Amino acid sequence: MPLIRLFQATWLRWQGRLALLLNLQDRALACFEAINELVPGDLHALASRAQVEDRLGRTERALALQRDLVHRAPNQASGWFNLGFMLEKAEQLEEALSAFREATRLSPALDRAWYGQGLVLIRLRRFDEAVEALRKNTELQPMSPYGWYQLARVHVDRQEPEEATRIIRHLR
């Protein structure tokens, strides 16, 4: 890549970040789109575009960009996690579950993906699988109350109040 394009892309990236800090979503999006015009394979700009489109409520566009990202970089767990997050918000639960599972396959220590998996499994009423995912999340993030709370909730849904009580005591 010519040095001038690298400089332009770097300058646009900083402008995009500043626009995000100032909550100027459309301006940030324009910066990241310009980067992708200059450097079509720039995955960071592509990921940033997907995130901004999602923040703007443009779900289909955000999902299309995020799917493109995981197609271009299938070994990046963070891309799969973000796709799962967006799909869950869009109520596409089975596909979200697949994306979260791919994220945890690629990066077994990605606690957020285990948590996302657990939430999707709860929504699908697959409580036994949700327990497994949430236990993995709480192993990786033992000080975070979120996984523990959801795990207690699943035990209540499974008619296991004593296990839920044990978890609530643990949280205290």
JSON list of C-alpha atoms in Angstrom, two decimals:
[
{"chain": "A", "resi": 1, "resn": "MET", "atom": "CA", "xyz": [0.00, 0.00, 0.00]},
{"chain": "A", "resi": 2, "resn": "PRO", "atom": "CA", "xyz": [1.40, 3.43, -0.88]},
{"chain": "A", "resi": 3, "resn": "LEU", "atom": "CA", "xyz": [2.48, 5.49, 2.11]},
{"chain": "A", "resi": 4, "resn": "ILE", "atom": "CA", "xyz": [-0.06, 8.23, 1.36]},
{"chain": "A", "resi": 5, "resn": "ARG", "atom": "CA", "xyz": [-2.97, 5.74, 1.57]},
{"chain": "A", "resi": 6, "resn": "LEU", "atom": "CA", "xyz": [-1.65, 4.42, 4.86]},
{"chain": "A", "resi": 7, "resn": "PHE", "atom": "CA", "xyz": [-1.46, 7.97, 6.21]},
{"chain": "A", "resi": 8, "resn": "GLN", "atom": "CA", "xyz": [-4.98, 8.76, 4.95]},
{"chain": "A", "resi": 9, "resn": "ALA", "atom": "CA", "xyz": [-6.42, 5.59, 6.48]},
{"chain": "A", "resi": 10, "resn": "THR", "atom": "CA", "xyz": [-4.70, 6.28, 9.80]},
{"chain": "A", "resi": 11, "resn": "TRP", "atom": "CA", "xyz": [-5.99, 9.85, 9.83]},
{"chain": "A", "resi": 12, "resn": "LEU", "atom": "CA", "xyz": [-9.52, 8.67, 9.03]},
{"chain": "A", "resi": 13, "resn": "ARG", "atom": "CA", "xyz": [-9.31, 6.03, 11.78]},
{"chain": "A", "resi": 14, "resn": "TRP", "atom": "CA", "xyz": [-8.48, 8.71, 14.35]},
{"chain": "A", "resi": 15, "resn": "GLN", "atom": "CA", "xyz": [-11.30, 10.90, 13.07]},
{"chain": "A", "resi": 16, "resn": "GLY", "atom": "CA", "xyz": [-13.69, 7.96, 13.33]},
{"chain": "A", "resi": 17, "resn": "ARG", "atom": "CA", "xyz": [-12.62, 7.25, 16.90]},
{"chain": "A", "resi": 18, "resn": "LEU", "atom": "CA", "xyz": [-13.04, 10.91, 17.85]},
{"chain": "A", "resi": 19, "resn": "ALA", "atom": "CA", "xyz": [-16.49, 10.97, 16.23]},
{"chain": "A", "resi": 20, "resn": "LEU", "atom": "CA", "xyz": [-17.46, 7.91, 18.28]},
{"chain": "A", "resi": 21, "resn": "LEU", "atom": "CA", "xyz": [-16.27, 9.63, 21.47]},
{"chain": "A", "resi": 22, "resn": "LEU", "atom": "CA", "xyz": [-18.41, 12.64, 20.58]},
{"chain": "A", "resi": 23, "resn": "ASN", "atom": "CA", "xyz": [-21.36, 10.35, 19.74]},
{"chain": "A", "resi": 24, "resn": "LEU", "atom": "CA", "xyz": [-21.32, 11.45, 16.10]},
{"chain": "A", "resi": 25, "resn": "GLN", "atom": "CA", "xyz": [-22.28, 8.06, 14.74]},
{"chain": "A", "resi": 26, "resn": "ASP", "atom": "CA", "xyz": [-22.93, 9.11, 11.14]},
{"chain": "A", "resi": 27, "resn": "ARG", "atom": "CA", "xyz": [-19.59, 10.94, 10.96]},
{"chain": "A", "resi": 28, "resn": "ALA", "atom": "CA", "xyz": [-17.79, 7.90, 12.38]},
{"chain": "A", "resi": 29, "resn": "LEU", "atom": "CA", "xyz": [-19.51, 5.66, 9.86]},
{"chain": "A", "resi": 30, "resn": "ALA", "atom": "CA", "xyz": [-18.41, 7.91, 7.01]},
{"chain": "A", "resi": 31, "resn": "CYS", "atom": "CA", "xyz": [-14.80, 7.70, 8.23]},
{"chain": "A", "resi": 32, "resn": "PHE", "atom": "CA", "xyz": [-14.83, 3.91, 8.45]},
{"chain": "A", "resi": 33, "resn": "GLU", "atom": "CA", "xyz": [-16.49, 3.63, 5.02]},
{"chain": "A", "resi": 34, "resn": "ALA", "atom": "CA", "xyz": [-13.79, 5.87, 3.57]},
{"chain": "A", "resi": 35, "resn": "ILE", "atom": "CA", "xyz": [-11.13, 3.62, 5.09]},
{"chain": "A", "resi": 36, "resn": "ASN", "atom": "CA", "xyz": [-12.70, 0.60, 3.41]},
{"chain": "A", "resi": 37, "resn": "GLU", "atom": "CA", "xyz": [-12.65, 2.46, 0.10]},
{"chain": "A", "resi": 38, "resn": "LEU", "atom": "CA", "xyz": [-8.95, 3.21, 0.55]},
{"chain": "A", "resi": 39, "resn": "VAL", "atom": "CA", "xyz": [-8.06, -0.19, 2.00]},
{"chain": "A", "resi": 40, "resn": "PRO", "atom": "CA", "xyz": [-10.77, -2.73, 1.06]},
{"chain": "A", "resi": 41, "resn": "GLY", "atom": "CA", "xyz": [-9.33, -5.47, 3.28]},
{"chain": "A", "resi": 42, "resn": "ASP", "atom": "CA", "xyz": [-9.21, -3.39, 6.48]},
{"chain": "A", "resi": 43, "resn": "LEU", "atom": "CA", "xyz": [-10.98, -5.64, 8.97]},
{"chain": "A", "resi": 44, "resn": "HIS", "atom": "CA", "xyz": [-10.95, -3.08, 11.79]},
{"chain": "A", "resi": 45, "resn": "ALA", "atom": "CA", "xyz": [-12.82, -0.57, 9.64]},
{"chain": "A", "resi": 46, "resn": "LEU", "atom": "CA", "xyz": [-15.29, -3.27, 8.58]},
{"chain": "A", "resi": 47, "resn": "ALA", "atom": "CA", "xyz": [-15.91, -4.28, 12.20]},
{"chain": "A", "resi": 48, "resn": "SER", "atom": "CA", "xyz": [-16.31, -0.63, 13.19]},
{"chain": "A", "resi": 49, "resn": "ARG", "atom": "CA", "xyz": [-18.85, -0.09, 10.42]},
{"chain": "A", "resi": 50, "resn": "ALA", "atom": "CA", "xyz": [-20.87, -3.08, 11.63]},
{"chain": "A", "resi": 51, "resn": "GLN", "atom": "CA", "xyz": [-20.85, -1.78, 15.19]},
{"chain": "A", "resi": 52, "resn": "VAL", "atom": "CA", "xyz": [-21.91, 1.73, 14.20]},
{"chain": "A", "resi": 53, "resn": "GLU", "atom": "CA", "xyz": [-24.69, 0.41, 11.95]},
{"chain": "A", "resi": 54, "resn": "ASP", "atom": "CA", "xyz": [-25.89, -1.69, 14.90]},
{"chain": "A", "resi": 55, "resn": "ARG", "atom": "CA", "xyz": [-25.86, 1.35, 17.21]},
{"chain": "A", "resi": 56, "resn": "LEU", "atom": "CA", "xyz": [-27.89, 3.26, 14.64]},
{"chain": "A", "resi": 57, "resn": "GLY", "atom": "CA", "xyz": [-30.50, 0.48, 14.65]},
{"chain": "A", "resi": 58, "resn": "ARG", "atom": "CA", "xyz": [-29.75, -0.61, 11.09]},
{"chain": "A", "resi": 59, "resn": "THR", "atom": "CA", "xyz": [-29.89, -4.27, 11.97]},
{"chain": "A", "resi": 60, "resn": "GLU", "atom": "CA", "xyz": [-29.85, -5.87, 8.53]},
{"chain": "A", "resi": 61, "resn": "ARG", "atom": "CA", "xyz": [-26.95, -3.70, 7.37]},
{"chain": "A", "resi": 62, "resn": "ALA", "atom": "CA", "xyz": [-25.03, -4.39, 10.59]},
{"chain": "A", "resi": 63, "resn": "LEU", "atom": "CA", "xyz": [-25.58, -8.13, 10.25]},
{"chain": "A", "resi": 64, "resn": "ALA", "atom": "CA", "xyz": [-24.50, -8.11, 6.61]},
{"chain": "A", "resi": 65, "resn": "LEU", "atom": "CA", "xyz": [-21.26, -6.32, 7.51]},
{"chain": "A", "resi": 66, "resn": "GLN", "atom": "CA", "xyz": [-20.60, -8.60, 10.48]},
{"chain": "A", "resi": 67, "resn": "ARG", "atom": "CA", "xyz": [-21.22, -11.69, 8.36]},
{"chain": "A", "resi": 68, "resn": "ASP", "atom": "CA", "xyz": [-18.80, -10.32, 5.79]},
{"chain": "A", "resi": 69, "resn": "LEU", "atom": "CA", "xyz": [-16.26, -9.86, 8.55]},
{"chain": "A", "resi": 70, "resn": "VAL", "atom": "CA", "xyz": [-16.49, -13.45, 9.80]},
{"chain": "A", "resi": 71, "resn": "HIS", "atom": "CA", "xyz": [-16.33, -14.64, 6.20]},
{"chain": "A", "resi": 72, "resn": "ARG", "atom": "CA", "xyz": [-13.09, -12.69, 5.69]},
{"chain": "A", "resi": 73, "resn": "ALA", "atom": "CA", "xyz": [-11.62, -13.58, 9.10]},
{"chain": "A", "resi": 74, "resn": "PRO", "atom": "CA", "xyz": [-13.20, -16.90, 10.13]},
{"chain": "A", "resi": 75, "resn": "ASN", "atom": "CA", "xyz": [-10.59, -17.58, 12.82]},
{"chain": "A", "resi": 76, "resn": "GLN", "atom": "CA", "xyz": [-11.25, -14.43, 14.87]},
{"chain": "A", "resi": 77, "resn": "ALA", "atom": "CA", "xyz": [-13.40, -15.29, 17.88]},
{"chain": "A", "resi": 78, "resn": "SER", "atom": "CA", "xyz": [-14.31, -11.66, 18.51]},
{"chain": "A", "resi": 79, "resn": "GLY", "atom": "CA", "xyz": [-16.01, -11.42, 15.12]},
{"chain": "A", "resi": 80, "resn": "TRP", "atom": "CA", "xyz": [-18.13, -14.49, 15.87]},
{"chain": "A", "resi": 81, "resn": "PHE", "atom": "CA", "xyz": [-18.97, -13.13, 19.33]},
{"chain": "A", "resi": 82, "resn": "ASN", "atom": "CA", "xyz": [-20.14, -9.81, 17.89]},
{"chain": "A", "resi": 83, "resn": "LEU", "atom": "CA", "xyz": [-22.17, -11.64, 15.25]},
{"chain": "A", "resi": 84, "resn": "GLY", "atom": "CA", "xyz": [-23.81, -13.73, 17.99]},
{"chain": "A", "resi": 85, "resn": "PHE", "atom": "CA", "xyz": [-24.59, -10.61, 20.01]},
{"chain": "A", "resi": 86, "resn": "MET", "atom": "CA", "xyz": [-26.21, -8.90, 17.02]},
{"chain": "A", "resi": 87, "resn": "LEU", "atom": "CA", "xyz": [-28.16, -12.02, 16.04]},
{"chain": "A", "resi": 88, "resn": "GLU", "atom": "CA", "xyz": [-29.50, -12.44, 19.57]},
{"chain": "A", "resi": 89, "resn": "LYS", "atom": "CA", "xyz": [-30.72, -8.84, 19.53]},
{"chain": "A", "resi": 90, "resn": "ALA", "atom": "CA", "xyz": [-32.38, -9.56, 16.19]},
{"chain": "A", "resi": 91, "resn": "GLU", "atom": "CA", "xyz": [-34.18, -12.58, 17.70]},
{"chain": "A", "resi": 92, "resn": "GLN", "atom": "CA", "xyz": [-32.32, -14.98, 15.40]},
{"chain": "A", "resi": 93, "resn": "LEU", "atom": "CA", "xyz": [-31.55, -17.31, 18.28]},
{"chain": "A", "resi": 94, "resn": "GLU", "atom": "CA", "xyz": [-30.40, -20.52, 16.58]},
{"chain": "A", "resi": 95, "resn": "GLU", "atom": "CA", "xyz": [-27.97, -18.60, 14.40]},
{"chain": "A", "resi": 96, "resn": "ALA", "atom": "CA", "xyz": [-26.81, -16.59, 17.43]},
{"chain": "A", "resi": 97, "resn": "LEU", "atom": "CA", "xyz": [-26.14, -19.82, 19.29]},
{"chain": "A", "resi": 98, "resn": "SER", "atom": "CA", "xyz": [-24.06, -21.11, 16.39]},
{"chain": "A", "resi": 99, "resn": "ALA", "atom": "CA", "xyz": [-22.03, -17.90, 16.32]},
{"chain": "A", "resi": 100, "resn": "PHE", "atom": "CA", "xyz": [-21.39, -17.98, 20.08]},
{"chain": "A", "resi": 101, "resn": "ARG", "atom": "CA", "xyz": [-20.39, -21.63, 19.85]},
{"chain": "A", "resi": 102, "resn": "GLU", "atom": "CA", "xyz": [-17.93, -20.84, 17.08]},
{"chain": "A", "resi": 103, "resn": "ALA", "atom": "CA", "xyz": [-16.48, -18.04, 19.23]},
{"chain": "A", "resi": 104, "resn": "THR", "atom": "CA", "xyz": [-15.95, -20.41, 22.16]},
{"chain": "A", "resi": 105, "resn": "ARG", "atom": "CA", "xyz": [-14.51, -23.08, 19.88]},
{"chain": "A", "resi": 106, "resn": "LEU", "atom": "CA", "xyz": [-11.94, -20.59, 18.61]},
{"chain": "A", "resi": 107, "resn": "SER", "atom": "CA", "xyz": [-11.28, -19.05, 22.02]},
{"chain": "A", "resi": 108, "resn": "PRO", "atom": "CA", "xyz": [-12.41, -21.26, 24.93]},
{"chain": "A", "resi": 109, "resn": "ALA", "atom": "CA", "xyz": [-11.47, -18.52, 27.41]},
{"chain": "A", "resi": 110, "resn": "LEU", "atom": "CA", "xyz": [-13.85, -15.96, 25.87]},
{"chain": "A", "resi": 111, "resn": "ASP", "atom": "CA", "xyz": [-16.15, -15.67, 28.88]},
{"chain": "A", "resi": 112, "resn": "ARG", "atom": "CA", "xyz": [-18.56, -13.25, 27.18]},
{"chain": "A", "resi": 113, "resn": "ALA", "atom": "CA", "xyz": [-19.28, -15.82, 24.47]},
{"chain": "A", "resi": 114, "resn": "TRP", "atom": "CA", "xyz": [-20.10, -18.47, 27.10]},
{"chain": "A", "resi": 115, "resn": "TYR", "atom": "CA", "xyz": [-22.42, -15.96, 28.77]},
{"chain": "A", "resi": 116, "resn": "GLY", "atom": "CA", "xyz": [-24.09, -15.12, 25.44]},
{"chain": "A", "resi": 117, "resn": "GLN", "atom": "CA", "xyz": [-24.49, -18.82, 24.76]},
{"chain": "A", "resi": 118, "resn": "GLY", "atom": "CA", "xyz": [-26.15, -19.26, 28.14]},
{"chain": "A", "resi": 119, "resn": "LEU", "atom": "CA", "xyz": [-28.58, -16.39, 27.54]},
{"chain": "A", "resi": 120, "resn": "VAL", "atom": "CA", "xyz": [-29.58, -17.74, 24.13]},
{"chain": "A", "resi": 121, "resn": "LEU", "atom": "CA", "xyz": [-30.04, -21.24, 25.53]},
{"chain": "A", "resi": 122, "resn": "ILE", "atom": "CA", "xyz": [-32.27, -19.84, 28.28]},
{"chain": "A", "resi": 123, "resn": "ARG", "atom": "CA", "xyz": [-34.39, -18.10, 25.68]},
{"chain": "A", "resi": 124, "resn": "LEU", "atom": "CA", "xyz": [-34.59, -21.38, 23.75]},
{"chain": "A", "resi": 125, "resn": "ARG", "atom": "CA", "xyz": [-35.60, -23.09, 27.02]},
{"chain": "A", "resi": 126, "resn": "ARG", "atom": "CA", "xyz": [-32.68, -25.51, 26.74]},
{"chain": "A", "resi": 127, "resn": "PHE", "atom": "CA", "xyz": [-31.86, -25.25, 30.42]},
{"chain": "A", "resi": 128, "resn": "ASP", "atom": "CA", "xyz": [-29.45, -28.18, 30.76]},
{"chain": "A", "resi": 129, "resn": "GLU", "atom": "CA", "xyz": [-27.21, -26.75, 28.06]},
{"chain": "A", "resi": 130, "resn": "ALA", "atom": "CA", "xyz": [-27.58, -23.27, 29.54]},
{"chain": "A", "resi": 131, "resn": "VAL", "atom": "CA", "xyz": [-26.27, -24.55, 32.88]},
{"chain": "A", "resi": 132, "resn": "GLU", "atom": "CA", "xyz": [-23.15, -25.90, 31.17]},
{"chain": "A", "resi": 133, "resn": "ALA", "atom": "CA", "xyz": [-22.47, -22.63, 29.34]},
{"chain": "A", "resi": 134, "resn": "LEU", "atom": "CA", "xyz": [-23.09, -20.49, 32.43]},
{"chain": "A", "resi": 135, "resn": "ARG", "atom": "CA", "xyz": [-20.90, -22.71, 34.61]},
{"chain": "A", "resi": 136, "resn": "LYS", "atom": "CA", "xyz": [-18.08, -22.20, 32.12]},
{"chain": "A", "resi": 137, "resn": "ASN", "atom": "CA", "xyz": [-18.72, -18.46, 32.22]},
{"chain": "A", "resi": 138, "resn": "THR", "atom": "CA", "xyz": [-18.59, -18.37, 36.03]},
{"chain": "A", "resi": 139, "resn": "GLU", "atom": "CA", "xyz": [-15.37, -20.43, 36.04]},
{"chain": "A", "resi": 140, "resn": "LEU", "atom": "CA", "xyz": [-13.79, -17.85, 33.75]},
{"chain": "A", "resi": 141, "resn": "GLN", "atom": "CA", "xyz": [-15.31, -14.83, 35.55]},
{"chain": "A", "resi": 142, "resn": "PRO", "atom": "CA", "xyz": [-15.93, -15.91, 39.14]},
{"chain": "A", "resi": 143, "resn": "MET", "atom": "CA", "xyz": [-16.22, -12.34, 40.46]},
{"chain": "A", "resi": 144, "resn": "SER", "atom": "CA", "xyz": [-18.84, -11.21, 37.94]},
{"chain": "A", "resi": 145, "resn": "PRO", "atom": "CA", "xyz": [-22.39, -11.53, 39.33]},
{"chain": "A", "resi": 146, "resn": "TYR", "atom": "CA", "xyz": [-24.07, -11.73, 35.91]},
{"chain": "A", "resi": 147, "resn": "GLY", "atom": "CA", "xyz": [-23.29, -15.36, 35.10]},
{"chain": "A", "resi": 148, "resn": "TRP", "atom": "CA", "xyz": [-24.11, -16.41, 38.67]},
{"chain": "A", "resi": 149, "resn": "TYR", "atom": "CA", "xyz": [-27.45, -14.58, 38.54]},
{"chain": "A", "resi": 150, "resn": "GLN", "atom": "CA", "xyz": [-28.43, -16.26, 35.27]},
{"chain": "A", "resi": 151, "resn": "LEU", "atom": "CA", "xyz": [-27.28, -19.64, 36.59]},
{"chain": "A", "resi": 152, "resn": "ALA", "atom": "CA", "xyz": [-29.54, -19.22, 39.65]},
{"chain": "A", "resi": 153, "resn": "ARG", "atom": "CA", "xyz": [-32.38, -18.22, 37.35]},
{"chain": "A", "resi": 154, "resn": "VAL", "atom": "CA", "xyz": [-31.94, -21.39, 35.29]},
{"chain": "A", "resi": 155, "resn": "HIS", "atom": "CA", "xyz": [-32.04, -23.52, 38.44]},
{"chain": "A", "resi": 156, "resn": "VAL", "atom": "CA", "xyz": [-35.34, -21.88, 39.39]},
{"chain": "A", "resi": 157, "resn": "ASP", "atom": "CA", "xyz": [-36.67, -22.60, 35.89]},
{"chain": "A", "resi": 158, "resn": "ARG", "atom": "CA", "xyz": [-35.53, -26.23, 36.31]},
{"chain": "A", "resi": 159, "resn": "GLN", "atom": "CA", "xyz": [-37.44, -26.48, 39.61]},
{"chain": "A", "resi": 160, "resn": "GLU", "atom": "CA", "xyz": [-34.20, -26.68, 41.65]},
{"chain": "A", "resi": 161, "resn": "PRO", "atom": "CA", "xyz": [-34.75, -24.01, 44.32]},
{"chain": "A", "resi": 162, "resn": "GLU", "atom": "CA", "xyz": [-32.08, -25.38, 46.68]},
{"chain": "A", "resi": 163, "resn": "GLU", "atom": "CA", "xyz": [-29.39, -24.98, 44.00]},
{"chain": "A", "resi": 164, "resn": "ALA", "atom": "CA", "xyz": [-30.61, -21.46, 43.23]},
{"chain": "A", "resi": 165, "resn": "THR", "atom": "CA", "xyz": [-30.48, -20.64, 46.95]},
{"chain": "A", "resi": 166, "resn": "ARG", "atom": "CA", "xyz": [-26.92, -21.97, 47.17]},
{"chain": "A", "resi": 167, "resn": "ILE", "atom": "CA", "xyz": [-25.86, -19.69, 44.31]},
{"chain": "A", "resi": 168, "resn": "ILE", "atom": "CA", "xyz": [-27.60, -16.67, 45.85]},
{"chain": "A", "resi": 169, "resn": "ARG", "atom": "CA", "xyz": [-25.74, -17.33, 49.13]},
{"chain": "A", "resi": 170, "resn": "HIS", "atom": "CA", "xyz": [-22.52, -17.53, 47.15]},
{"chain": "A", "resi": 171, "resn": "LEU", "atom": "CA", "xyz": [-23.27, -14.13, 45.59]},
{"chain": "A", "resi": 172, "resn": "ARG", "atom": "CA", "xyz": [-23.72, -12.55, 49.00]}
]
